[in-house]
Tab-separated table of C-alpha atoms in Angstrom:
chain	number	residue	atom	x	y	z
A	24	MET	CA	58.787	30.990	25.112
A	25	GLN	CA	55.499	32.880	25.156
A	26	ALA	CA	55.474	32.957	21.398
A	27	ASN	CA	55.608	29.190	21.400
A	28	GLY	CA	52.902	29.062	24.110
A	29	VAL	CA	50.587	31.405	22.165
A	30	SER	CA	51.090	29.528	18.970
A	31	ALA	CA	50.632	26.171	20.675
A	32	SER	CA	47.344	27.193	22.333
A	33	SER	CA	45.911	28.698	19.124
A	34	GLY	CA	46.959	25.526	17.288
A	35	GLU	CA	45.241	23.415	19.934
A	36	ALA	CA	42.050	25.515	19.635
A	37	ALA	CA	42.060	25.102	15.865
A	38	ALA	CA	42.558	21.347	16.264
A	39	ARG	CA	39.643	21.179	18.742
A	40	ARG	CA	37.381	23.116	16.345
A	41	SER	CA	38.387	20.857	13.487
A	42	SER	CA	37.788	17.766	15.612
A	43	ALA	CA	34.350	19.077	16.712
A	44	ARG	CA	33.428	19.775	13.063
A	45	GLY	CA	34.522	16.278	12.103
A	46	LYS	CA	32.404	14.749	14.895
A	47	ARG	CA	29.354	16.760	13.796
A	48	TRP	CA	29.816	15.565	10.197
A	49	ARG	CA	30.189	11.945	11.332
A	50	ARG	CA	27.042	12.214	13.483
A	51	ALA	CA	25.127	13.793	10.589
A	52	LEU	CA	26.277	11.061	8.202
A	53	ILE	CA	25.341	8.334	10.697
A	54	ALA	CA	21.899	9.919	11.231
A	55	LEU	CA	21.414	10.170	7.457
A	56	ALA	CA	22.442	6.519	7.018
A	57	VAL	CA	19.993	5.425	9.751
A	58	VAL	CA	17.159	7.385	8.104
A	59	PHE	CA	18.038	5.937	4.684
A	60	VAL	CA	18.121	2.333	5.965
A	61	THR	CA	14.855	2.842	7.861
A	62	VAL	CA	13.071	4.280	4.798
A	63	CYS	CA	14.376	1.383	2.676
A	64	ALA	CA	13.208	-1.203	5.242
A	65	VAL	CA	9.743	0.368	5.573
A	66	THR	CA	9.451	0.650	1.782
A	67	ALA	CA	10.337	-3.014	1.383
A	68	ARG	CA	7.830	-4.121	4.028
A	69	LEU	CA	4.939	-1.951	2.858
A	70	PHE	CA	5.318	-1.956	-0.914
A	71	ILE	CA	7.650	-4.724	-2.094
A	72	TRP	CA	6.859	-7.555	0.345
A	73	PRO	CA	3.543	-6.603	1.977
A	74	ALA	CA	1.576	-9.024	4.141
A	75	GLN	CA	-0.601	-11.072	1.822
A	76	GLY	CA	-2.589	-14.256	1.474
A	77	MET	CA	-6.076	-15.363	2.377
A	78	PRO	CA	-7.835	-18.272	4.084
A	79	PRO	CA	-9.532	-21.001	2.017
A	80	ARG	CA	-12.800	-19.049	2.005
A	81	VAL	CA	-13.884	-15.427	2.492
A	82	SER	CA	-17.217	-13.646	2.152
A	83	ALA	CA	-16.148	-11.630	-0.900
A	84	ILE	CA	-13.333	-11.081	-3.354
A	85	VAL	CA	-12.919	-7.395	-4.232
A	86	MET	CA	-10.702	-6.515	-7.183
A	87	LEU	CA	-9.390	-2.961	-7.216
A	88	ASP	CA	-8.665	-0.996	-10.364
A	89	SER	CA	-4.916	-0.813	-10.950
A	90	PRO	CA	-2.435	-1.964	-13.596
A	91	GLY	CA	-1.425	-5.608	-13.755
A	92	GLY	CA	-3.149	-8.979	-14.081
A	93	ARG	CA	-5.661	-8.553	-11.271
A	94	LEU	CA	-8.726	-9.673	-13.218
A	95	GLY	CA	-7.261	-13.103	-13.998
A	96	SER	CA	-6.367	-13.618	-10.325
A	97	ALA	CA	-9.786	-12.467	-9.105
A	98	LEU	CA	-11.575	-14.742	-11.595
A	99	ARG	CA	-9.408	-17.744	-10.634
A	100	LEU	CA	-10.257	-17.262	-6.964
A	101	ALA	CA	-13.967	-16.976	-7.818
A	102	GLU	CA	-13.841	-20.078	-10.045
A	103	GLN	CA	-12.303	-21.964	-7.096
A	104	HIS	CA	-15.370	-20.834	-5.083
A	105	ARG	CA	-13.232	-19.091	-2.485
A	106	ALA	CA	-16.090	-16.563	-1.971
A	107	SER	CA	-19.791	-16.146	-2.684
A	108	TYR	CA	-19.291	-12.647	-4.120
A	109	LEU	CA	-16.914	-11.270	-6.728
A	110	VAL	CA	-16.760	-7.471	-6.791
A	111	ILE	CA	-14.939	-5.835	-9.696
A	112	SER	CA	-13.952	-2.174	-9.785
A	113	LEU	CA	-14.126	-0.999	-13.368
A	114	GLY	CA	-12.309	2.213	-12.552
A	115	THR	CA	-13.805	5.442	-13.746
A	116	PRO	CA	-16.280	5.402	-16.663
A	117	ALA	CA	-13.547	6.978	-18.823
A	118	SER	CA	-11.405	3.840	-18.288
A	119	GLY	CA	-13.737	1.939	-20.596
A	120	TYR	CA	-13.417	-1.388	-18.749
A	121	GLY	CA	-16.288	-3.839	-18.967
A	122	CYS	CA	-17.671	-6.310	-16.484
A	123	PRO	CA	-16.188	-9.812	-17.001
A	124	ARG	CA	-18.143	-12.966	-17.680
A	125	PRO	CA	-20.152	-14.302	-14.732
A	126	VAL	CA	-18.795	-17.162	-12.628
A	127	PRO	CA	-21.321	-19.931	-11.826
A	128	ARG	CA	-22.623	-19.836	-8.214
A	129	VAL	CA	-20.807	-16.557	-7.505
A	130	LYS	CA	-22.679	-13.244	-7.394
A	131	LEU	CA	-20.837	-10.779	-9.673
A	132	ILE	CA	-20.994	-7.067	-8.862
A	133	CYS	CA	-19.219	-4.534	-11.093
A	134	PHE	CA	-19.000	-0.855	-10.236
A	135	ASN	CA	-17.393	2.473	-11.054
A	136	PRO	CA	-16.114	3.999	-7.797
A	137	ARG	CA	-17.073	7.528	-6.772
A	138	PRO	CA	-14.653	9.072	-6.223
A	139	GLY	CA	-12.583	7.133	-8.757
A	140	THR	CA	-9.882	6.270	-6.226
A	141	THR	CA	-8.870	3.433	-3.922
A	142	LYS	CA	-10.748	5.291	-1.168
A	143	GLY	CA	-13.885	5.302	-3.352
A	144	GLU	CA	-13.442	1.562	-3.947
A	145	ALA	CA	-13.039	0.943	-0.193
A	146	GLU	CA	-16.184	2.957	0.576
A	147	PHE	CA	-18.199	0.947	-1.975
A	148	ALA	CA	-16.870	-2.349	-0.590
A	149	GLY	CA	-17.830	-1.203	2.919
A	150	ARG	CA	-21.398	-0.434	1.811
A	151	LEU	CA	-21.692	-3.844	0.139
A	152	ALA	CA	-20.278	-5.552	3.245
A	153	ARG	CA	-22.994	-3.979	5.408
A	154	GLN	CA	-25.694	-4.814	2.865
A	155	TYR	CA	-24.691	-8.474	2.497
A	156	HIS	CA	-23.339	-9.022	6.053
A	157	TRP	CA	-19.849	-9.994	4.984
A	158	ARG	CA	-17.347	-11.115	7.601
A	159	SER	CA	-14.202	-11.140	5.456
A	160	ILE	CA	-12.880	-9.651	2.226
A	161	ALA	CA	-9.936	-10.620	0.027
A	162	VAL	CA	-8.713	-7.530	-1.829
A	163	VAL	CA	-7.032	-8.320	-5.158
A	164	THR	CA	-4.578	-5.616	-6.148
A	165	ILE	CA	-1.026	-5.020	-7.306
A	166	THR	CA	1.765	-5.722	-4.818
A	167	PRO	CA	2.793	-2.113	-4.071
A	168	GLN	CA	-0.836	-1.073	-3.393
A	169	ALA	CA	-1.677	-3.920	-0.974
A	170	SER	CA	-0.812	-2.241	2.350
A	171	ARG	CA	-2.663	0.974	1.540
A	172	ALA	CA	-5.644	-0.880	0.058
A	173	ARG	CA	-5.915	-3.028	3.182
A	174	LEU	CA	-5.776	0.080	5.390
A	175	LEU	CA	-8.513	1.866	3.425
A	176	VAL	CA	-10.824	-1.163	3.278
A	177	GLN	CA	-10.345	-1.801	7.018
A	178	ARG	CA	-11.523	1.738	7.711
A	179	CYS	CA	-14.796	1.016	5.890
A	180	PHE	CA	-15.321	-2.602	6.948
A	181	GLY	CA	-15.174	-4.129	10.419
A	182	GLY	CA	-14.349	-7.696	9.368
A	183	GLN	CA	-11.129	-9.390	8.312
A	184	VAL	CA	-9.347	-7.940	5.270
A	185	TYR	CA	-6.792	-9.976	3.353
A	186	ALA	CA	-4.646	-8.990	0.378
A	187	VAL	CA	-3.992	-11.089	-2.710
A	188	THR	CA	-1.414	-9.429	-4.913
A	189	THR	CA	-0.474	-9.568	-8.546
A	190	PRO	CA	2.945	-8.587	-9.899
A	191	ILE	CA	3.718	-5.498	-11.939
A	192	ALA	CA	6.323	-4.835	-14.620
A	193	LYS	CA	9.818	-4.183	-13.281
A	194	THR	CA	9.864	-0.831	-15.032
A	195	ALA	CA	6.749	0.264	-13.089
A	196	TRP	CA	8.325	-0.203	-9.644
A	197	PRO	CA	10.029	3.214	-9.231
A	198	TYR	CA	6.840	5.078	-10.153
A	199	GLN	CA	4.630	2.811	-8.043
A	200	ILE	CA	6.816	3.125	-4.941
A	201	ALA	CA	6.860	6.931	-5.216
A	202	TYR	CA	3.113	7.044	-5.907
A	203	GLN	CA	2.235	4.628	-3.091
A	204	TRP	CA	4.338	6.585	-0.576
A	205	GLY	CA	2.462	9.766	-1.473
A	206	ALA	CA	-0.927	8.055	-1.448
A	207	LEU	CA	-0.199	6.327	1.879
A	208	LEU	CA	0.861	9.597	3.518
A	209	LYS	CA	-2.329	11.214	2.179
A	210	ALA	CA	-4.399	8.352	3.640
A	211	LEU	CA	-2.638	8.616	7.014
A	212	VAL	CA	-2.681	12.410	7.323
A	213	VAL	CA	-5.476	13.861	5.161
A	214	GLN	CA	-8.067	11.134	4.488
A	215	ARG	CA	-8.253	9.458	7.885
A	216	ALA	CA	-11.903	8.328	7.762
A	217	CYS	CA	-13.770	5.927	5.543
């Protein structure tokens, strides 16, 4: 009888340990699934479907240097006289970009940012905003960069900042999402000031 009792209690202990291990695995998998879904939702909101759009008129249109058809979008907005200023980032001097044709009744300002980053572009836009007393800026950039660009420009400019986005090639999305996550974390943790 005791042999059965000993064997039954050691079997019950093994079953309890196995059940506890199974519960820990289930909890870990649920936590991992929650983290995964949260990261996907935040990625979608920040980089795939960021807040965008602009009112009928702003003080300036600022085009950032990035891949995609930004110049055409920035020029169309300027030709529609949606702003009195069109500011074009040419990237770094090594990029070799040139200033586009002027738009009638719109002041065109082209520049090479220093440093040659989105932060450098935001700093330059902030200096221009103070110089010309702007109240609002429409930033023209690629879709995955919009949230970070808005954040950086807002740090350097006290007025309203809007984002107008242009699409990118489907093949560029994986790289852009990874790059934008890294750049956004850098902006939030390391480069917190204008």
